[in-house]
C-alpha cells in the first residue's frame, strides 16, 4: 500500500507538471534588448543629440569617396577611371559614368544615381523622424536644434535638386508614394527652410567643441550657391529652359521676396565675406590637411576623424598600391591631361594650386621614400592617358588634394571635406558681380583669392566668364563643384575628352544636364515620372 | 481564435481525470521464434506485439520471444522488423496456458522501420497519409559521415543536400522539394530540424569571421554536434499534410532525427566503431606552371603586349656574393594549389554501451573525431558524449526518459573569400600568385616566407600565419514523462534545452603583410551564446476498435523561447606577435561590439488519425502558432491540413493480383515560414559607427533608424497538395512510390525597394507568389535473395519545376553578385515573374572578334551596336558589355531532375554498398573562370587559368560576365562505395558478438562536363542565389578503413 502511495504521488506530480506550463506564456510582445524603439526615445537633450548625430552621419555618404562625389567628378573633365588590366572595369560603371552613356537602367544609374537618390533621402527621413518625434518633448536648446535639423534636411534636398531636378518634397514620416514636385518648388522649399533656420535658431558661430555643426554661415553659403545656379536650379531640364550650350545666368530669376537671384547671391556671399568668423586660410594646403578643422575658411564641412568607419578614405581611391604602406590603395581615379595642362595657361611657373596633382616619379606619401610599381620599375605617373580601356598601373596623374593623415587608423584619415569654404564665396561674388555689370569688383575679388599665400599666381589682367570658370577649376579642383559649374556655363554635355584619350567622352544630348530618375525608384514608386529624354514615363 | 488558446488547455486538463483504470482479466502466455523466410536463420530484434495493447517483446539473438499477460481468447500477433515486411498471425490464448508460435518474415525491398516518427508521436507505416521519407541508420550512407545530413544525401526523393564546400564540417544547403521561399537573408529555405522531439533553432553556433577578404567564410554546420553513430533514424516530412503539425516553421519541410536508445535484448552490449580516413583534393585548379608562365610573359613582351619590366618580375633576385652586383635571378616552380593542399588524415572513434533491465534502460556513448582538411590550417575536432536513459514504473504506466548530448567542437579555419573583391584570401592568391616565386627564401634574416607587402600575398604564408579558430560547446538535452491515464490515453510532457556557446579567435600578425596592413597586427575575440528552451505538453489517445479500425488523437501545447547574445572585442596595433589574440589590452586601439535578441513561439496543435478496416485512413491536423517576430495583430496564424489514404491492396477485388501492397494517398495543407529576424516589424534605432558623428573632432555616439518597420508584417504561407501511389509487388520484393505535388506560396517575405524618403532603402513586406510542382519516384527492390547472397537496390528520382508568379515590381530584381576584381556592381541572376529562382541573366556572348574583343548580342536601340548583319543579329562594337536592356535570360541553376541510386550486396561475409548521385540539366555560373581567365593578369605579374592560353580573347580584354561563363552542371558522382567483411577470427569471436572490417571510398568518381572544380556549388549569399561557383574550398576524395566491434 505504501508503495502504491509513492507511485501514485509520482503520477500526480507528473500530471501537475503537465498542468503548470499550460498557464504559461502566450504573451508575444517584443522589446528589443540592444535596439531602441522610437516610442521610448527623444526624452532628454542627450538622446536628442544622439539622434542629431545620426542625421549628420548621413553627410558622410555625400563626401569622397562615395557615389555622389564619384558621379560629380567622373562625369566632368576633372577625373576619369580608366580600366587598368583586370582591374576597374566593374561592369563598365566608370566608363558609363564618364562617357555619359547612362540610361535609367544602366550600370551608372544603378550603382551611382540610385544611391544618390537614396542617401540624401535617408538623411531626410531621419530628419523627418526627428522633427516629428520631438514635437511633444522638451529639452534644452530646442529651437536651435530644430533649426539645425531643418537646415540639414534642406541641404539633402539641395543635393537631390541638383542631380535630379524636381523630387517629392516630404516632411512626414510614413513610407508612401508621393509624386514629384517641380524643381522650382524644391528650390523654393530649400530656400525657405534655410532662411527660416538661419533667422530663427541657428547660431552665428559655434564653440570649438561643436566645430562641424550648422551655423548661419552654412545656410548663407548654400543659399549663395543656389542663387548663383538659379538659372539652372529653377528649370526642369534642357526641355524646361536650361541651356546646355550657353551660360545660364542667375540674372532675371526671381527668388524669395521678388529679388533677382544674382543680387540675392551677391548679398549672401557678401554676408560671409564680411563675417568676423571667416577669413582666407593662411595657406592653400591648410584647407585640406588632416588638421583642416582649424582652417578659418571652412563654412560647412563633412567631418572626418582618424577612427574606424569615421575617416576620409579618398586617398585609397587615387594612390598607387605601393604608395601608402602598409595599406594597399586601389590605384584608381586619374585626372585628365587637358585638366592638368589647363594650369599652364597661368604662366611659368604655373599656379601653385596645381601642386595638389601627383605626376611623375612617385613616393610613399608618408615616408617620402621612392616607390616602384608592382613590376619593380620606378613608379612614374604619366600626364596623358592613352586609352580609357587600356591603362597600366602608372597611367594618369592623380588629384591628391587631401593628404593622408599621419595618424590615420587603417584607411581612415581625419581631413574634413568642405562643401562650402570662403574661397568659393569670393568666386561666387566675383561671378555675380560680373553678371551684374561690375567686372572691376569681380577682378578685385579673383585677385584677392590669388594673393593668398601658397596660391601664388600672378594677378589677372581682366575678367570674363571663361576666366571665372577657369579660376573655379584651379581653386576648387576635386571639390565636387565642377558638374554644377559646367552645367551653368553650358559646357557639361558638350564637353569632350582630351583627343589623346582613346575611347573617351564625346558630345552628348542636352537632356543629360539632369540625371535620370533610376528605374528602380520608379518601380518602387510608380507616381514618379521620368526626366525628359530618358524614355517613357516623362513628367507632364 | 482567442478562445482556442483558453479552450485547449482546459480540454487537455479535463481529459486527465476522465477514465478510471480497467481491471485485469485472466491471461496466458505466447512464446515462439522468428526466422528469416529465405535463409531460415533466426532473427533478432523483431518486435512481436499484440496490437492495441502495450504487450510487446523483442526477439533475442536466437529468435525467441515471450509475451506474458495476454488476454485469453483469439489474438492477433504482429511481428515487425526493419528490412522485413510485417507479419500478422492469429493465436488462441487460454487462461493460464502457453501458446507457441513460429513466425517467418519476408525480406522487404526497402530497409524501413515499420513504425514512423511523424512529429508528436509515431504512426504505423501503413497508416501514414502524408509524404514522408525515412532513412534508417542501418541503411544510411556509409563512409566518412561527420554530420547527419550526409547520411541521407541521395537517399530521400526530393531532398537535395549540397555541402557548401569541401571544408571539414562544412555547412549544408538542404532544399526539400526545392524550398518554398525566396528567402530573406539567405537561410530561410532551411527545413526545421527536430531532434528527439525537440525543434532545434538551426542557426550558426560560432561567430562569423571578420571577413578581411570580402564576405567572411560560411558558417559550419550547426548540427556538427550530433554524432552520426548515435542516430537511429531520420525522417523527412515533405508535404503539408505531414508537416502541418509543425505549422509556422514547416513550409520548407521537417527533418526528424531520432537517436539510439538502450536495448535490453541479449543483455548489456558494448560497441566500438573506429576508422581512419585519408583524403586529398579530388581536383586541382588548372593554372599555368612556372615554365608556361615564363614562356607566356616572354612571348608577350616580344610581341609588345607587355612592357619589359614584366621580365624582371619573373622569379626573385638572390645574392650570390659579397659585392653589390653579385646577384642572380632564380625562377622557382611553385604550384600554389598543391602547396596549400595536402593529403589529410582523419580518425574517428565511437564507444557505446547499453543495457539495463526491463524497467530501466540506458545507452551511453562517446565520440572522438579529428578531421583534417585537405588544405593547410583547416580541421575539425569533436569530443562528444551522449547519455540516454528510460525508466518505466507503475506497471509500465509511467515512462520517463532523458537524453543529453554534449559536445565540444574545435574548428580551425583558413582565411578565404566566398565572394571576393579587390584583395582576396588564400584561394584567390592561389590562383594569381606568381608561379615563379618561391614559398620561402633565405637571406640575412634567415629562412622565412617570401611575402613582400602589396595587394597579393603568398597563400602558403597566409594559410600558416593568419590564425582563425573557433570552439563550440553545445548541449542538447530533453527530459520527458509519459503517463498512461487510462488504457489508450497518454499524457506527455517534454522539456528541452539547447544551449550553445561558440567563440571565435583571430589574429593577423605583424609577421604577415596582411596583418601589418590592418594596422600592425589585429586580434579579435568573439563569443556567441544561444539558448532555446522548449516545453511541450500533449495528450495522446489511441484506440483500436475491433478488426483494423483505429483512432489516434494528439493534442498539445508548445512554447519555446530563443535567446542570443553576441560580444566581440578587437585590438589593433601590437608591438609583438607573441600575445596572439590573448592580450587585447596590449593593443593601441581597441573596439568592442555586442548585441542581443530574443524571440518566442507559442503553439497549440491537434491531430486526429482515423483508420477503418485497415484500408481507409484519414488524418486532420490543426496548428495555431504565435510568433513574437510579427507585427502586433498579425502574430497568430492557423495552419490546417487534411489527408487520406486508401489501401487498395486490402480490397477484395485486388486480392490475388500482382500487388502485395497498393495505396493511394491524397493530402492538402497549409504551412508558414517565420524565417525573419526579430524586431523587423518595428522602427528601431541603432548605434554604431554609422550613427556616430565627430563634432569638434570628438566622436559623438548617435542613433539612426535602421529599419522602416512594417506594422503589417505577417507569415509567409505555403499551401501544398500532394498525391501519391505506394506499391509493393512480389511480396514486397519490389516496392516504391510515385508522388506528385503542387506548392503555392503567397505573401512571400521579401525585402523590396520602398518609395523615398525612407529610413532605409528597403523594407520587409509580404508580397509576391511562388508556384512549384514536382514528381518524386522511389523504387526499391530485392534483386537477388538467396541464402548467402542478397542484393538490394534502390532508386530515388525527383524533378521539380518552379517559378515566381508575382512580385512587387514588374521588373523583378537582380541578385547573385559577381565576385572578383573589376566586378563591382555586377549581378548574375534576376528574380522575375515567370522565371524560376536561380535564373541567370546577363549579356549573350557571341564570340571573340579578330582583334580579340568579346562580342555580345545587342539591339539597334542601344549605342555601340552594329546591326549590319540584319535585325535581331546585332553585335556590340565597344568591346564592353551591352546595355542592360540587351541582357537576356541565360538558363537557370535548377536541375531538370536528380537521381540517387543505392545498392547493397550481402555475399557471405562480405557486404558491398555503393551510392551514385546524379543531377541533370542545372546550369552553373563559373565565376572563377570569368575572373581568372583574364590574361591581363600577366601585366600585373599575376597568374591565370591555363585554358585562357588557347582562347583568342585579347590580353587587354576585361573580364565581362556573360553567357560565356554559364556552363552545364550535369554530373554523376560515385558518392560512396563501401566493402565490409564479417571477421571470423577465433580471437575476436570468442568474446565479440560481431566484428566487422570495412573499407570505404567517398567521391571516387565524378563524371561531368563542368570545367570548374565541382559542379555542386555553394549557392551564394544574398536573396535566393543559386549555382554560382567562386574559388571554393576543394572537395576531397576520401578513402576510409574501419573496424566495428560489438561485445
Tab-separated table of C-alpha atoms in Angstrom, chain B residues 144-428:
chain	number	residue	atom	x	y	z
B	144	UNK	CA	33.020	9.260	-43.582
B	145	UNK	CA	29.858	10.864	-42.358
B	146	UNK	CA	30.770	13.585	-39.936
B	147	UNK	CA	27.333	15.030	-39.949
B	148	UNK	CA	23.806	13.885	-40.044
B	149	UNK	CA	22.834	15.331	-43.410
B	150	UNK	CA	25.418	13.223	-45.171
B	151	UNK	CA	23.582	10.105	-44.043
B	152	UNK	CA	20.529	10.852	-46.180
B	153	UNK	CA	22.088	12.567	-49.182
B	154	UNK	CA	20.783	10.825	-52.299
B	155	UNK	CA	18.507	8.574	-50.220
B	156	UNK	CA	15.297	10.509	-49.978
B	157	UNK	CA	13.482	11.664	-53.081
B	158	UNK	CA	13.030	15.409	-53.239
B	159	UNK	CA	15.632	16.140	-50.579
B	160	UNK	CA	18.533	17.953	-52.152
B	161	UNK	CA	21.575	18.303	-49.946
B	162	UNK	CA	24.607	20.270	-51.091
B	163	UNK	CA	27.633	20.825	-48.928
B	164	UNK	CA	28.812	24.421	-49.084
B	165	UNK	CA	32.297	23.230	-49.965
B	166	UNK	CA	34.863	20.599	-49.060
B	167	UNK	CA	35.765	22.041	-45.668
B	168	UNK	CA	35.567	19.696	-42.707
B	169	UNK	CA	32.154	20.088	-41.118
B	170	UNK	CA	31.051	22.474	-43.853
B	171	UNK	CA	27.570	23.881	-43.704
B	172	UNK	CA	24.919	22.458	-45.966
B	173	UNK	CA	22.105	23.750	-48.037
B	174	UNK	CA	19.168	21.463	-47.646
B	175	UNK	CA	16.275	22.002	-50.015
B	176	UNK	CA	13.202	19.864	-49.531
B	177	UNK	CA	11.076	19.995	-52.642
B	178	UNK	CA	13.029	22.989	-53.883
B	179	UNK	CA	12.141	25.182	-50.943
B	180	UNK	CA	9.085	27.372	-50.674
B	181	UNK	CA	10.529	30.808	-50.066
B	182	UNK	CA	12.547	33.361	-51.896
B	183	UNK	CA	14.411	33.776	-48.688
B	184	UNK	CA	15.317	36.816	-46.720
B	185	UNK	CA	18.877	36.735	-45.563
B	186	UNK	CA	19.576	33.514	-47.405
B	187	UNK	CA	18.827	30.876	-44.816
B	188	UNK	CA	15.099	30.573	-44.707
B	189	UNK	CA	14.744	27.711	-47.149
B	190	UNK	CA	16.219	25.532	-44.434
B	191	UNK	CA	13.966	22.803	-43.141
B	192	UNK	CA	13.047	22.575	-39.480
B	193	UNK	CA	15.183	20.085	-37.560
B	194	UNK	CA	13.636	18.188	-34.676
B	195	UNK	CA	15.916	16.081	-32.514
B	196	UNK	CA	14.170	13.584	-30.231
B	197	UNK	CA	11.005	15.610	-30.496
B	198	UNK	CA	12.560	18.980	-29.684
B	199	UNK	CA	12.701	21.536	-32.516
B	200	UNK	CA	16.185	22.948	-32.992
B	201	UNK	CA	16.851	26.548	-33.813
B	202	UNK	CA	19.318	25.819	-36.556
B	203	UNK	CA	21.399	28.994	-36.585
B	204	UNK	CA	25.182	29.254	-36.609
B	205	UNK	CA	26.667	28.465	-33.239
B	206	UNK	CA	30.034	30.044	-33.865
B	207	UNK	CA	30.504	33.758	-34.574
B	208	UNK	CA	31.410	34.666	-38.117
B	209	UNK	CA	34.935	35.508	-39.092
B	210	UNK	CA	35.624	39.201	-39.514
B	211	UNK	CA	35.978	38.821	-43.273
B	212	UNK	CA	39.113	40.729	-44.191
B	213	UNK	CA	38.945	39.487	-47.758
B	214	UNK	CA	35.357	40.117	-48.740
B	215	UNK	CA	32.498	38.206	-47.193
B	216	UNK	CA	33.534	36.016	-44.288
B	217	UNK	CA	33.694	32.294	-44.757
B	218	UNK	CA	30.442	30.397	-44.409
B	219	UNK	CA	29.329	29.074	-41.076
B	220	UNK	CA	29.995	25.432	-40.403
B	221	UNK	CA	27.132	23.061	-39.918
B	222	UNK	CA	25.415	23.808	-36.602
B	223	UNK	CA	24.449	20.134	-36.357
B	224	UNK	CA	28.084	19.117	-36.135
B	225	UNK	CA	27.367	18.362	-32.511
B	226	UNK	CA	25.471	15.227	-33.421
B	227	UNK	CA	27.424	12.059	-33.925
B	228	UNK	CA	26.068	10.077	-36.873
B	229	UNK	CA	26.761	6.863	-34.953
B	230	UNK	CA	24.140	7.877	-32.394
B	231	UNK	CA	21.378	8.304	-34.946
B	232	UNK	CA	18.812	5.576	-35.215
B	233	UNK	CA	16.620	7.068	-37.893
B	234	UNK	CA	15.988	10.207	-39.903
B	235	UNK	CA	12.525	11.035	-41.126
B	236	UNK	CA	11.843	13.734	-43.668
B	237	UNK	CA	8.370	15.211	-43.699
B	238	UNK	CA	7.805	16.674	-47.121
B	239	UNK	CA	4.230	17.607	-47.816
B	240	UNK	CA	1.960	19.910	-45.917
B	241	UNK	CA	-0.184	17.071	-44.602
B	242	UNK	CA	2.838	15.661	-42.821
B	243	UNK	CA	4.485	18.905	-41.777
B	244	UNK	CA	1.459	20.951	-40.766
B	245	UNK	CA	1.743	19.656	-37.205
B	246	UNK	CA	4.836	21.897	-37.059
B	247	UNK	CA	2.798	24.741	-38.500
B	248	UNK	CA	4.541	28.008	-38.929
B	249	UNK	CA	8.040	26.647	-39.204
B	250	UNK	CA	7.299	23.840	-41.590
B	251	UNK	CA	6.914	25.301	-45.043
B	252	UNK	CA	10.369	24.164	-46.067
B	253	UNK	CA	9.888	20.660	-44.710
B	254	UNK	CA	10.848	18.996	-41.452
B	255	UNK	CA	13.722	16.643	-40.663
B	256	UNK	CA	13.084	14.481	-37.614
B	257	UNK	CA	16.157	12.922	-36.076
B	258	UNK	CA	15.793	10.110	-33.579
B	259	UNK	CA	18.756	8.935	-31.577
B	260	UNK	CA	19.501	5.420	-30.423
B	261	UNK	CA	18.014	4.125	-27.186
B	262	UNK	CA	19.080	1.476	-24.786
B	263	UNK	CA	18.215	-2.112	-25.648
B	264	UNK	CA	17.955	-4.982	-23.257
B	265	UNK	CA	17.620	-7.892	-25.600
B	266	UNK	CA	20.657	-10.078	-25.283
B	267	UNK	CA	21.975	-8.363	-22.209
B	268	UNK	CA	24.322	-5.415	-21.969
B	269	UNK	CA	26.200	-4.572	-25.115
B	270	UNK	CA	29.405	-2.758	-25.736
B	271	UNK	CA	30.235	-1.350	-29.147
B	272	UNK	CA	33.330	0.123	-30.641
B	273	UNK	CA	33.491	1.672	-34.064
B	274	UNK	CA	36.603	3.362	-35.323
B	275	UNK	CA	38.012	4.408	-38.613
B	276	UNK	CA	40.945	6.133	-40.171
B	277	UNK	CA	40.490	8.047	-43.391
B	278	UNK	CA	42.803	9.785	-45.739
B	279	UNK	CA	41.731	12.482	-48.139
B	280	UNK	CA	43.152	14.640	-50.860
B	281	UNK	CA	41.571	17.173	-53.202
B	282	UNK	CA	39.547	15.481	-55.916
B	283	UNK	CA	40.638	18.082	-58.446
B	284	UNK	CA	43.080	20.968	-58.690
B	285	UNK	CA	42.725	24.316	-60.398
B	286	UNK	CA	44.143	24.344	-63.897
B	287	UNK	CA	46.792	27.048	-63.612
B	288	UNK	CA	49.848	27.894	-65.672
B	289	UNK	CA	53.021	26.222	-64.469
B	290	UNK	CA	56.077	28.334	-63.863
B	291	UNK	CA	57.583	27.366	-67.238
B	292	UNK	CA	54.361	28.132	-69.100
B	293	UNK	CA	54.039	31.430	-67.326
B	294	UNK	CA	57.624	32.427	-68.153
B	295	UNK	CA	57.099	31.435	-71.760
B	296	UNK	CA	53.877	33.424	-71.992
B	297	UNK	CA	55.403	36.553	-70.493
B	298	UNK	CA	58.434	36.396	-72.801
B	299	UNK	CA	56.174	35.874	-75.799
B	300	UNK	CA	54.019	38.856	-74.906
B	301	UNK	CA	56.998	41.081	-74.179
B	302	UNK	CA	58.409	40.162	-77.598
B	303	UNK	CA	55.053	40.942	-79.172
B	304	UNK	CA	54.993	44.311	-77.432
B	305	UNK	CA	51.884	43.495	-75.389
B	306	UNK	CA	53.720	43.596	-72.097
B	307	UNK	CA	56.397	46.026	-71.007
B	308	UNK	CA	59.966	44.856	-70.484
B	309	UNK	CA	59.517	45.332	-66.791
B	310	UNK	CA	57.405	42.197	-66.752
B	311	UNK	CA	60.583	40.196	-67.311
B	312	UNK	CA	62.300	41.456	-64.196
B	313	UNK	CA	59.394	40.236	-62.149
B	314	UNK	CA	59.992	36.620	-63.087
B	315	UNK	CA	61.473	34.924	-60.045
B	316	UNK	CA	63.482	36.802	-57.428
B	317	UNK	CA	66.974	38.247	-57.223
B	318	UNK	CA	69.229	36.244	-54.949
B	319	UNK	CA	72.556	37.457	-53.624
B	320	UNK	CA	75.389	35.218	-54.712
B	321	UNK	CA	78.438	37.045	-53.387
B	322	UNK	CA	79.662	39.859	-51.177
B	323	UNK	CA	79.589	42.604	-53.809
B	324	UNK	CA	76.509	44.639	-54.680
B	325	UNK	CA	76.369	43.234	-58.213
B	326	UNK	CA	76.652	39.631	-57.150
B	327	UNK	CA	73.088	38.589	-57.760
B	328	UNK	CA	71.308	36.136	-59.950
B	329	UNK	CA	67.671	35.685	-60.822
B	330	UNK	CA	66.160	32.493	-59.502
B	331	UNK	CA	62.924	31.342	-61.040
B	332	UNK	CA	61.052	28.941	-58.816
B	333	UNK	CA	58.448	26.482	-59.902
B	334	UNK	CA	55.702	26.697	-57.335
B	335	UNK	CA	52.358	25.047	-57.800
B	336	UNK	CA	50.458	27.110	-55.290
B	337	UNK	CA	47.397	24.915	-55.371
B	338	UNK	CA	49.397	21.867	-54.396
B	339	UNK	CA	51.399	23.934	-51.952
B	340	UNK	CA	48.389	24.791	-49.839
B	341	UNK	CA	46.690	21.401	-50.094
B	342	UNK	CA	47.713	18.132	-48.530
B	343	UNK	CA	46.795	14.541	-48.012
B	344	UNK	CA	44.939	14.721	-44.766
B	345	UNK	CA	44.211	12.137	-42.125
B	346	UNK	CA	41.011	11.769	-40.197
B	347	UNK	CA	40.252	9.424	-37.401
B	348	UNK	CA	37.107	8.744	-35.545
B	349	UNK	CA	36.309	6.573	-32.537
B	350	UNK	CA	32.957	5.710	-31.080
B	351	UNK	CA	32.356	3.813	-27.906
B	352	UNK	CA	28.897	2.921	-26.759
B	353	UNK	CA	27.398	0.655	-24.183
B	354	UNK	CA	23.824	-0.053	-23.413
B	355	UNK	CA	21.792	-2.308	-21.281
B	356	UNK	CA	19.529	-2.262	-18.288
B	357	UNK	CA	16.540	-4.112	-17.037
B	358	UNK	CA	13.027	-4.401	-18.344
B	359	UNK	CA	12.118	-1.206	-16.480
B	360	UNK	CA	15.275	0.832	-16.797
B	361	UNK	CA	17.376	1.048	-19.908
B	362	UNK	CA	20.360	3.139	-20.740
B	363	UNK	CA	22.739	3.843	-23.542
B	364	UNK	CA	25.880	5.885	-23.227
B	365	UNK	CA	28.274	6.800	-25.957
B	366	UNK	CA	31.436	8.735	-26.512
B	367	UNK	CA	32.801	10.011	-29.764
B	368	UNK	CA	36.132	11.446	-30.641
B	369	UNK	CA	36.681	12.639	-34.182
B	370	UNK	CA	39.568	14.559	-35.616
B	371	UNK	CA	39.212	15.555	-39.200
B	372	UNK	CA	41.960	17.341	-41.064
B	373	UNK	CA	41.019	19.456	-44.034
B	374	UNK	CA	42.696	18.972	-47.361
B	375	UNK	CA	44.128	22.465	-47.191
B	376	UNK	CA	46.613	23.674	-44.646
B	377	UNK	CA	45.250	25.036	-41.386
B	378	UNK	CA	41.779	23.590	-41.583
B	379	UNK	CA	40.274	20.952	-39.431
B	380	UNK	CA	37.610	19.913	-37.030
B	381	UNK	CA	37.866	18.082	-33.771
B	382	UNK	CA	34.857	16.806	-31.920
B	383	UNK	CA	34.559	15.332	-28.487
B	384	UNK	CA	31.052	14.319	-27.789
B	385	UNK	CA	29.206	12.371	-25.206
B	386	UNK	CA	25.663	11.210	-25.063
B	387	UNK	CA	23.538	9.595	-22.447
B	388	UNK	CA	20.038	8.314	-22.796
B	389	UNK	CA	18.009	6.548	-20.195
B	390	UNK	CA	14.433	5.419	-19.924
B	391	UNK	CA	12.605	4.154	-16.940
B	392	UNK	CA	9.134	2.759	-16.632
B	393	UNK	CA	7.185	2.395	-13.469
B	394	UNK	CA	3.680	1.918	-12.164
B	395	UNK	CA	3.370	-1.268	-14.205
B	396	UNK	CA	4.592	0.496	-17.247
B	397	UNK	CA	2.040	3.303	-16.984
B	398	UNK	CA	4.673	5.921	-16.292
B	399	UNK	CA	7.643	6.228	-18.588
B	400	UNK	CA	10.415	8.711	-18.017
B	401	UNK	CA	13.195	9.412	-20.448
B	402	UNK	CA	16.254	11.597	-20.505
B	403	UNK	CA	18.563	12.382	-23.429
B	404	UNK	CA	21.630	14.526	-23.058
B	405	UNK	CA	24.143	15.207	-25.772
B	406	UNK	CA	27.022	17.468	-25.153
B	407	UNK	CA	29.833	18.221	-27.481
B	408	UNK	CA	32.874	20.310	-27.906
B	409	UNK	CA	33.819	21.141	-31.486
B	410	UNK	CA	37.148	22.788	-32.180
B	411	UNK	CA	37.340	24.369	-35.593
B	412	UNK	CA	40.414	25.583	-37.391
B	413	UNK	CA	39.842	27.839	-40.353
B	414	UNK	CA	41.657	29.060	-43.361
B	415	UNK	CA	41.054	32.679	-44.301
B	416	UNK	CA	39.395	32.710	-47.661
B	417	UNK	CA	36.673	34.501	-49.519
B	418	UNK	CA	33.215	33.378	-50.523
B	419	UNK	CA	32.615	36.468	-52.521
B	420	UNK	CA	35.781	38.318	-53.165
B	421	UNK	CA	36.576	41.798	-54.170
B	422	UNK	CA	39.812	43.546	-54.841
B	423	UNK	CA	42.098	41.809	-52.377
B	424	UNK	CA	41.406	38.140	-51.909
B	425	UNK	CA	42.115	35.497	-49.350
B	426	UNK	CA	44.008	32.263	-49.724
B	427	UNK	CA	42.194	30.802	-52.713
B	428	UNK	CA	42.349	33.981	-54.769
